[in-house]
PDB file of C-alpha atoms in Angstrom:
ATOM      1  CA  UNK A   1      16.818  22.097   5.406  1.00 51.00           C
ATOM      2  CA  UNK A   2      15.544  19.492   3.452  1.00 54.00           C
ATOM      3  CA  UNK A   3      14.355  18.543  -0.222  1.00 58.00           C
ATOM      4  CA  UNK A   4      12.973  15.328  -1.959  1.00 63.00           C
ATOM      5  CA  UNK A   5      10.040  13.001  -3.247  1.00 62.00           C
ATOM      6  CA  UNK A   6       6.223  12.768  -1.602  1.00 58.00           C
ATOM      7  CA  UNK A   7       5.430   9.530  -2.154  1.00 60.00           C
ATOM      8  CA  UNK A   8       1.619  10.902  -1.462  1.00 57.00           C
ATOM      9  CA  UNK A   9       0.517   8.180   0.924  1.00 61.00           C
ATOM     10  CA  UNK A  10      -2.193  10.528   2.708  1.00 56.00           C
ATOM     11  CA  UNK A  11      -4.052  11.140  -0.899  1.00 71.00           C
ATOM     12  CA  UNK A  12      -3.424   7.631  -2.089  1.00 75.00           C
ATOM     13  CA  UNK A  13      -4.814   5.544   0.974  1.00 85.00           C
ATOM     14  CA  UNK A  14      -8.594   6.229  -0.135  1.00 89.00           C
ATOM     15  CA  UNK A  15      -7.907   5.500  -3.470  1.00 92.00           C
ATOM     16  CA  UNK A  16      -6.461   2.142  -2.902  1.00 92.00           C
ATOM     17  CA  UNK A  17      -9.505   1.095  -0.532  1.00 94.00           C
ATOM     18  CA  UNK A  18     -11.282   2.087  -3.530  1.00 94.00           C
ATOM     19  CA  UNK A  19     -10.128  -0.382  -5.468  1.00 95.00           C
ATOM     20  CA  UNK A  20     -10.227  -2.937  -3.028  1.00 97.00           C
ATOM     21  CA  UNK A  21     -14.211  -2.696  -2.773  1.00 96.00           C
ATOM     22  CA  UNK A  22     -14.342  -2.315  -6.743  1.00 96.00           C
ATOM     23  CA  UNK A  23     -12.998  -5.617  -6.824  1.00 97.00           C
ATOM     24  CA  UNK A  24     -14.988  -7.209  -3.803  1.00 97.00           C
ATOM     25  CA  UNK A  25     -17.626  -4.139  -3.401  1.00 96.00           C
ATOM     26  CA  UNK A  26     -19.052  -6.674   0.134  1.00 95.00           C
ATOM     27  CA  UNK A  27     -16.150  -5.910   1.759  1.00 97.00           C
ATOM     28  CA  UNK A  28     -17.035  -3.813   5.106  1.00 97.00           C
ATOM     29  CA  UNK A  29     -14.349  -4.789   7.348  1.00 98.00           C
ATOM     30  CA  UNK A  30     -10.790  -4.549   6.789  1.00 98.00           C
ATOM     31  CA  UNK A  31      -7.632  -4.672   8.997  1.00 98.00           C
ATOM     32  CA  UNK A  32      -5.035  -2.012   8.560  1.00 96.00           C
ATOM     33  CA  UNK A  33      -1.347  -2.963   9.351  1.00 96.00           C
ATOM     34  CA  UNK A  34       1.490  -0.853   9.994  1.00 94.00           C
ATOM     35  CA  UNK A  35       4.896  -0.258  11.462  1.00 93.00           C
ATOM     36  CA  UNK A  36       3.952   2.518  13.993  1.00 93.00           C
ATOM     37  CA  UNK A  37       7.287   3.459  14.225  1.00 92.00           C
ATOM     38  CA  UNK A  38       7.501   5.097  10.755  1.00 87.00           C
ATOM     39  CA  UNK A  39       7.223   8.843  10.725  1.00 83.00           C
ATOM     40  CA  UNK A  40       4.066   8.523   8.588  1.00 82.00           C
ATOM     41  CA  UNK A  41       2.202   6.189  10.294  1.00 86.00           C
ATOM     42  CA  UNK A  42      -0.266   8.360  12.248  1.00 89.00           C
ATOM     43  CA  UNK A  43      -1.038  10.792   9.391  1.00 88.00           C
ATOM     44  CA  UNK A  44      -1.990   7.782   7.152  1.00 88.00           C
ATOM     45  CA  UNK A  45      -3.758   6.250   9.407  1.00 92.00           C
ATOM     46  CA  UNK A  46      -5.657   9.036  10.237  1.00 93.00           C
ATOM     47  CA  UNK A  47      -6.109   9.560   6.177  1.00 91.00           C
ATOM     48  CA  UNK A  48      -7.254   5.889   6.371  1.00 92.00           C
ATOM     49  CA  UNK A  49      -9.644   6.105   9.130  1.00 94.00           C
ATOM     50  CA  UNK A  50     -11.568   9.244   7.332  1.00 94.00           C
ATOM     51  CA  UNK A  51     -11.614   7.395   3.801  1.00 94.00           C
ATOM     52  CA  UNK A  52     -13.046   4.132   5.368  1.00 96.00           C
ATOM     53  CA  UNK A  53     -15.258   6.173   7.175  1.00 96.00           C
ATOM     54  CA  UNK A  54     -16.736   7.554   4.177  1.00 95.00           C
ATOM     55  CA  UNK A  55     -16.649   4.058   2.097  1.00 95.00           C
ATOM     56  CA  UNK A  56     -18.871   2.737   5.039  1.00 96.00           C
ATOM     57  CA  UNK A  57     -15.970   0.618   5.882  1.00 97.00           C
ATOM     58  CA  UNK A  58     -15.236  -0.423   9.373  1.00 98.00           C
ATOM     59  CA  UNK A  59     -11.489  -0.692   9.825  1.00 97.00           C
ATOM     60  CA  UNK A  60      -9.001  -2.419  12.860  1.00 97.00           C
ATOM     61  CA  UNK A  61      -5.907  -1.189  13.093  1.00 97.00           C
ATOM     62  CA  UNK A  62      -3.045  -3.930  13.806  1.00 97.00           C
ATOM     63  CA  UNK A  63       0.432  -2.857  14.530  1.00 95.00           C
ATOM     64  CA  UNK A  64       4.022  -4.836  13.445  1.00 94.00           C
ATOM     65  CA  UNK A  65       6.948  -3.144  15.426  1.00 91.00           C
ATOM     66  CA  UNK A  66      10.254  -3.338  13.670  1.00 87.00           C
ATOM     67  CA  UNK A  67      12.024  -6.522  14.299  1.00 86.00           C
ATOM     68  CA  UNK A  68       8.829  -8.243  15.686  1.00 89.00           C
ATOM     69  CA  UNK A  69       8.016 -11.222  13.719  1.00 88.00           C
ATOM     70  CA  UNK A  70       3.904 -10.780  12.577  1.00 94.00           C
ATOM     71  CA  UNK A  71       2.526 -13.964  14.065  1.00 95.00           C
ATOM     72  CA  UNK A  72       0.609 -12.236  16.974  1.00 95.00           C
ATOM     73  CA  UNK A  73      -0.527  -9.258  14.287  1.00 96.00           C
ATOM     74  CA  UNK A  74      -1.665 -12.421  12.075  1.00 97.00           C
ATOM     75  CA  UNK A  75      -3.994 -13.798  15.043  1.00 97.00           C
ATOM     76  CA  UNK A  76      -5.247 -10.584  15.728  1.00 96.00           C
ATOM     77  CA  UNK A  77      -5.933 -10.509  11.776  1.00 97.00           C
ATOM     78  CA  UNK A  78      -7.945 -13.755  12.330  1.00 97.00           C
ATOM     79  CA  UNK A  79      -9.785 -12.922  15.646  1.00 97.00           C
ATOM     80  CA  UNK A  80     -11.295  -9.405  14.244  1.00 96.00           C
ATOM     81  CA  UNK A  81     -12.546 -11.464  11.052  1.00 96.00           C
ATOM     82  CA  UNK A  82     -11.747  -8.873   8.407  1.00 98.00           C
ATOM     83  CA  UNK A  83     -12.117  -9.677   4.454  1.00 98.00           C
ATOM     84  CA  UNK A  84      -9.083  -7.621   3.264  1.00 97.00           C
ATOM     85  CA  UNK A  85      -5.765  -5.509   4.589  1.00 98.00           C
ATOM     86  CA  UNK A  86      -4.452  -2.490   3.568  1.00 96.00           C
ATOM     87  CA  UNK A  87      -0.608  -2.225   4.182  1.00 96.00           C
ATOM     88  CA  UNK A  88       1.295   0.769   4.886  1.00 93.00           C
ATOM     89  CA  UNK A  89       4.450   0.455   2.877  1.00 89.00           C
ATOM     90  CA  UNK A  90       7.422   1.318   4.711  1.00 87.00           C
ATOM     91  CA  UNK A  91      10.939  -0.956   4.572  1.00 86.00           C
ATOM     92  CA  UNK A  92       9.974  -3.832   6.995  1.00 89.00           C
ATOM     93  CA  UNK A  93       6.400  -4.500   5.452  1.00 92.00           C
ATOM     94  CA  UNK A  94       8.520  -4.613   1.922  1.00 91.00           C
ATOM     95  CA  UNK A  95      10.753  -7.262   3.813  1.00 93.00           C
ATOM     96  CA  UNK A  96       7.546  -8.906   4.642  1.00 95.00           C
ATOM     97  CA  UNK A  97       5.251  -8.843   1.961  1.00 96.00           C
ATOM     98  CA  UNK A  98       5.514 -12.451   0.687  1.00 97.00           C
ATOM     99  CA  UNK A  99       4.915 -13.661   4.251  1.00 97.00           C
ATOM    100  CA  UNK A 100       1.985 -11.307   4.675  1.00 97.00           C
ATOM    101  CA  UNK A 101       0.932 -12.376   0.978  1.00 98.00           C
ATOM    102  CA  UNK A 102       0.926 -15.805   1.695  1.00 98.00           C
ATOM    103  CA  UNK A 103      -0.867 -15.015   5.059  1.00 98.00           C
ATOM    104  CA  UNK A 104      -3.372 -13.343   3.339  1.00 98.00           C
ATOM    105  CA  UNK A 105      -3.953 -16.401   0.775  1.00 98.00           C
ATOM    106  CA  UNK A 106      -4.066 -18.648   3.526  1.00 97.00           C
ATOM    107  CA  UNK A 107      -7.107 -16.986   4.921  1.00 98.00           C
ATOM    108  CA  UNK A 108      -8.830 -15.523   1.884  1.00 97.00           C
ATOM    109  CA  UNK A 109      -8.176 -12.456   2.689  1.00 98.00           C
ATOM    110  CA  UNK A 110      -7.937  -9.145  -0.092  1.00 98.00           C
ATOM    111  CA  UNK A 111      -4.312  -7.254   0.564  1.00 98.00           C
ATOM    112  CA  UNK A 112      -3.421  -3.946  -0.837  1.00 97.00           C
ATOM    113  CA  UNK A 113      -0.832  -1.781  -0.704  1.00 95.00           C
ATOM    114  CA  UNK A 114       0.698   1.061  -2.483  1.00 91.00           C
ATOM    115  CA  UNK A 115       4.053  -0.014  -4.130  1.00 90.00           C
ATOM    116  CA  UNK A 116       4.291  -2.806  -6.910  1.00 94.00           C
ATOM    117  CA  UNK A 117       6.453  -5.315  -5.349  1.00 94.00           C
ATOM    118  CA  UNK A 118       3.911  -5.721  -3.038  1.00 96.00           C
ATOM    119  CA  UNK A 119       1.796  -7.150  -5.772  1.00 97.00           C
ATOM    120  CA  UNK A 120       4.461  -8.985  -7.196  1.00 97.00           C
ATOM    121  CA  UNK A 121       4.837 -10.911  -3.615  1.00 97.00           C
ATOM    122  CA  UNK A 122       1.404 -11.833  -4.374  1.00 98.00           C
ATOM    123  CA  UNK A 123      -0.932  -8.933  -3.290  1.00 98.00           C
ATOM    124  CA  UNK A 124      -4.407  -8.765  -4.781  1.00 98.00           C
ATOM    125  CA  UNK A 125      -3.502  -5.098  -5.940  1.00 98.00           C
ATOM    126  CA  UNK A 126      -1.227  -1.805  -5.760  1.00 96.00           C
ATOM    127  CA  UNK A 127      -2.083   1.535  -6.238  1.00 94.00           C
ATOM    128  CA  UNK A 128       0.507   4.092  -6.303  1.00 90.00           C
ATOM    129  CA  UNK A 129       3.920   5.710  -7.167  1.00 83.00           C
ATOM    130  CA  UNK A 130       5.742   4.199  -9.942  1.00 79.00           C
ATOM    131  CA  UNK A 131       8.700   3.998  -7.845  1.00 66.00           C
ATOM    132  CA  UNK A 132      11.432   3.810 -10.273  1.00 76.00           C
ATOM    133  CA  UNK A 133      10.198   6.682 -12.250  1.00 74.00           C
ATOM    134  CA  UNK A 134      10.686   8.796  -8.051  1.00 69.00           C
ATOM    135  CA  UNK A 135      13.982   7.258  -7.819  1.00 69.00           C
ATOM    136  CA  UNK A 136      15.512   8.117 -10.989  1.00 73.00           C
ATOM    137  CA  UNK A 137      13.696  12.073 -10.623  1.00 75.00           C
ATOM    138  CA  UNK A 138      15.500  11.938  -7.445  1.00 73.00           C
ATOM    139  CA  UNK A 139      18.814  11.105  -8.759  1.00 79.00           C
ATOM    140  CA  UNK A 140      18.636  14.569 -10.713  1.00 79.00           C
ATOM    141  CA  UNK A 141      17.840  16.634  -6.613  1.00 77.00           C
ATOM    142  CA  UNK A 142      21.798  14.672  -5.820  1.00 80.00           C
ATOM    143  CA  UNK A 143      22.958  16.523  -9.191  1.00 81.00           C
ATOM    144  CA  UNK A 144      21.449  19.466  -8.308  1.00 80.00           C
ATOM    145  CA  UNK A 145      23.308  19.288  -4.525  1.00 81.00           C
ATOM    146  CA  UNK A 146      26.399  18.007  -5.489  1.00 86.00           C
ATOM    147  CA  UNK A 147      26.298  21.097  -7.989  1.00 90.00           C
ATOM    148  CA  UNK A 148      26.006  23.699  -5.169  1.00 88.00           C
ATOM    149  CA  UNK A 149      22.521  23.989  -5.248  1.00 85.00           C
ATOM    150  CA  UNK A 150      21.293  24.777  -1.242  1.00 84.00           C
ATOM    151  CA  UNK A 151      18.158  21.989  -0.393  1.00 81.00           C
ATOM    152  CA  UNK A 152      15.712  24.864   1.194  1.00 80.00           C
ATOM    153  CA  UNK A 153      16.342  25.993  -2.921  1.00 82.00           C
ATOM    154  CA  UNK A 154      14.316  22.607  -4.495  1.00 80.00           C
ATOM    155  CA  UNK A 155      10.829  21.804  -3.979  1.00 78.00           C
ATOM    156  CA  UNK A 156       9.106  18.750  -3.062  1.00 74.00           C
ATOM    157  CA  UNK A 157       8.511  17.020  -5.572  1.00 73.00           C
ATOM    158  CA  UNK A 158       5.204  15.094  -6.273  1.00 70.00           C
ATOM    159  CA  UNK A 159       5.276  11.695  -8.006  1.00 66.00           C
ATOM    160  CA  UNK A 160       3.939  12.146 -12.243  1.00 72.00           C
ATOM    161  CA  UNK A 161       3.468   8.646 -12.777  1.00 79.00           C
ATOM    162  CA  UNK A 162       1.278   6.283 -10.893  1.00 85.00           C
ATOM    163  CA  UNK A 163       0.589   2.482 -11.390  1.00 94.00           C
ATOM    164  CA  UNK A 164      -2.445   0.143 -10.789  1.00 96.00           C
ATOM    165  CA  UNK A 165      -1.267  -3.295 -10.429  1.00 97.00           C
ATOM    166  CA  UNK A 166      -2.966  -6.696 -10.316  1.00 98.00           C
ATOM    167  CA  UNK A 167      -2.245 -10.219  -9.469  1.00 98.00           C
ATOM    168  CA  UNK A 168      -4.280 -12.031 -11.628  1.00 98.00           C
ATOM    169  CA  UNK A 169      -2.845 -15.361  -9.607  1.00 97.00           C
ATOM    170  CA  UNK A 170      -4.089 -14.113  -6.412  1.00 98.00           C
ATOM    171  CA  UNK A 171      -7.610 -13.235  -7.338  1.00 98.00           C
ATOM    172  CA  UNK A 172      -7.815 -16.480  -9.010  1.00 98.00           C
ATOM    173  CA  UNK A 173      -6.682 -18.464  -5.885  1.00 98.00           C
ATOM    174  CA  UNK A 174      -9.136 -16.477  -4.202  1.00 97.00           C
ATOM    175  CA  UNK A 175     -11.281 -17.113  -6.415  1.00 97.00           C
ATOM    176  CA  UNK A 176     -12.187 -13.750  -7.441  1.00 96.00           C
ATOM    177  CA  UNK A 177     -13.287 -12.127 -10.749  1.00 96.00           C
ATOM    178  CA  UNK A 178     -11.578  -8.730 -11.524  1.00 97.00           C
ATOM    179  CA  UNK A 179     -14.070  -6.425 -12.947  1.00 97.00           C
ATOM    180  CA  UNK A 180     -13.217  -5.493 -16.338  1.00 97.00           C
ATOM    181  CA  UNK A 181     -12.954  -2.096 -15.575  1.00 96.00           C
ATOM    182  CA  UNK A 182      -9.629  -2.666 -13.374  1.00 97.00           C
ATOM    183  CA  UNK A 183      -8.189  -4.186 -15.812  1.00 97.00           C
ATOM    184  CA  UNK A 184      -8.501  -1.798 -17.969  1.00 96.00           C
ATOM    185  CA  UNK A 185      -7.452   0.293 -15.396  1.00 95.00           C
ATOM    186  CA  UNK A 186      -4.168  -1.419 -14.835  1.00 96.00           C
ATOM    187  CA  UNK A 187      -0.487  -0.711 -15.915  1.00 95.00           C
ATOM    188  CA  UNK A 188       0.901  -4.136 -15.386  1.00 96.00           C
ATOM    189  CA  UNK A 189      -1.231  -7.196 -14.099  1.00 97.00           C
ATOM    190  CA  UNK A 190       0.246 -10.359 -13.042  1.00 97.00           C
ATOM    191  CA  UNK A 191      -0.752 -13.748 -14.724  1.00 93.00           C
TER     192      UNK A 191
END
């Protein structure tokens, strides 16, 4: 039996692809890269395919296995010519997301993601949970257990607070104008 936090990747994915075209709406090829060893990874992508489907968005998915250093994904990057990536978040892409941001740079290519850091390693953008916010609502499920309470008891719980950020130093290296209406939009953007 088990309790805790959805971090709602499946409903998030299409909203962060959203973004990505409101900033650059030409974009109609991006590459998708993931750890398929993480339990989520076929669900999202799956969530991913459909949502770039419907965006008229043609996607390549590129996998990094755990360990693996992302050289050959970043070739593979090149050779299918894409103009942005969405990351899966998971612990290894965290560990890389400077390398992947400066990857990304390198090649003037959009990357999104869903967690901040990834924007503070120099992503164009995040979209999702405010992680902090999840962490410290989880720290009240440990009270709960430690107090006797059984984990089939407690409900999933779904994040309350999500956060658009922007790295206002990556578009302009890119040389991109952010619409207005994202930064509007936006609960922290990086200058």
């Amino acid at each position: 039996n088990s309790t805790g936090m959805s971090f709602l990747s499946l409903e998030l994915v299409g909203k962060r692809l959203e973004v990505m075209k409101e900033i650059a709406p030409a974009v109609r090829r991006v590459a998708i890269l993931a750890n398929p060893q993480h339990p989520g990874e076929k669900a999202e992508l799956k969530s991913s395919l459909d949502a770039a489907g419907r965006m008229g968005v043609q996607t390549s998915y590129i996998q990094i296995l755990p360990g693996d250093a992302p050289d050959a994904a970043f070739e593979r990057i090149r050779q299918e010519r894409v103009q942005g990536i969405i990351v899966f978040q998971d612990a290894g892409m965290v560990a890389r997301s400077a390398r992947i941001a400066e990857f990304a740079l390198r090649e003037r290519l959009l990357a999104v993601s869903g967690w901040a850091s990834f924007a503070e390693a120099g992503f164009l953008a995040t979209y999702g949970p405010n992680l902090s916010d999840a962490y410290r609502r989880l720290a009240t499920y440990v009270d709960r257990l430690l107090k006797g309470a059984r984990a089939d008891s407690l409900p999933v719980e779904l994040p309350t607070r999500f956060e658009l950020v922007v790295n206002l130093k990556t578009a302009k290296a890119l040389g991109i104008a952010v619409p207005q209406s994202i930064l509007l939009r936006a609960d922290q953007v990086i200058e």
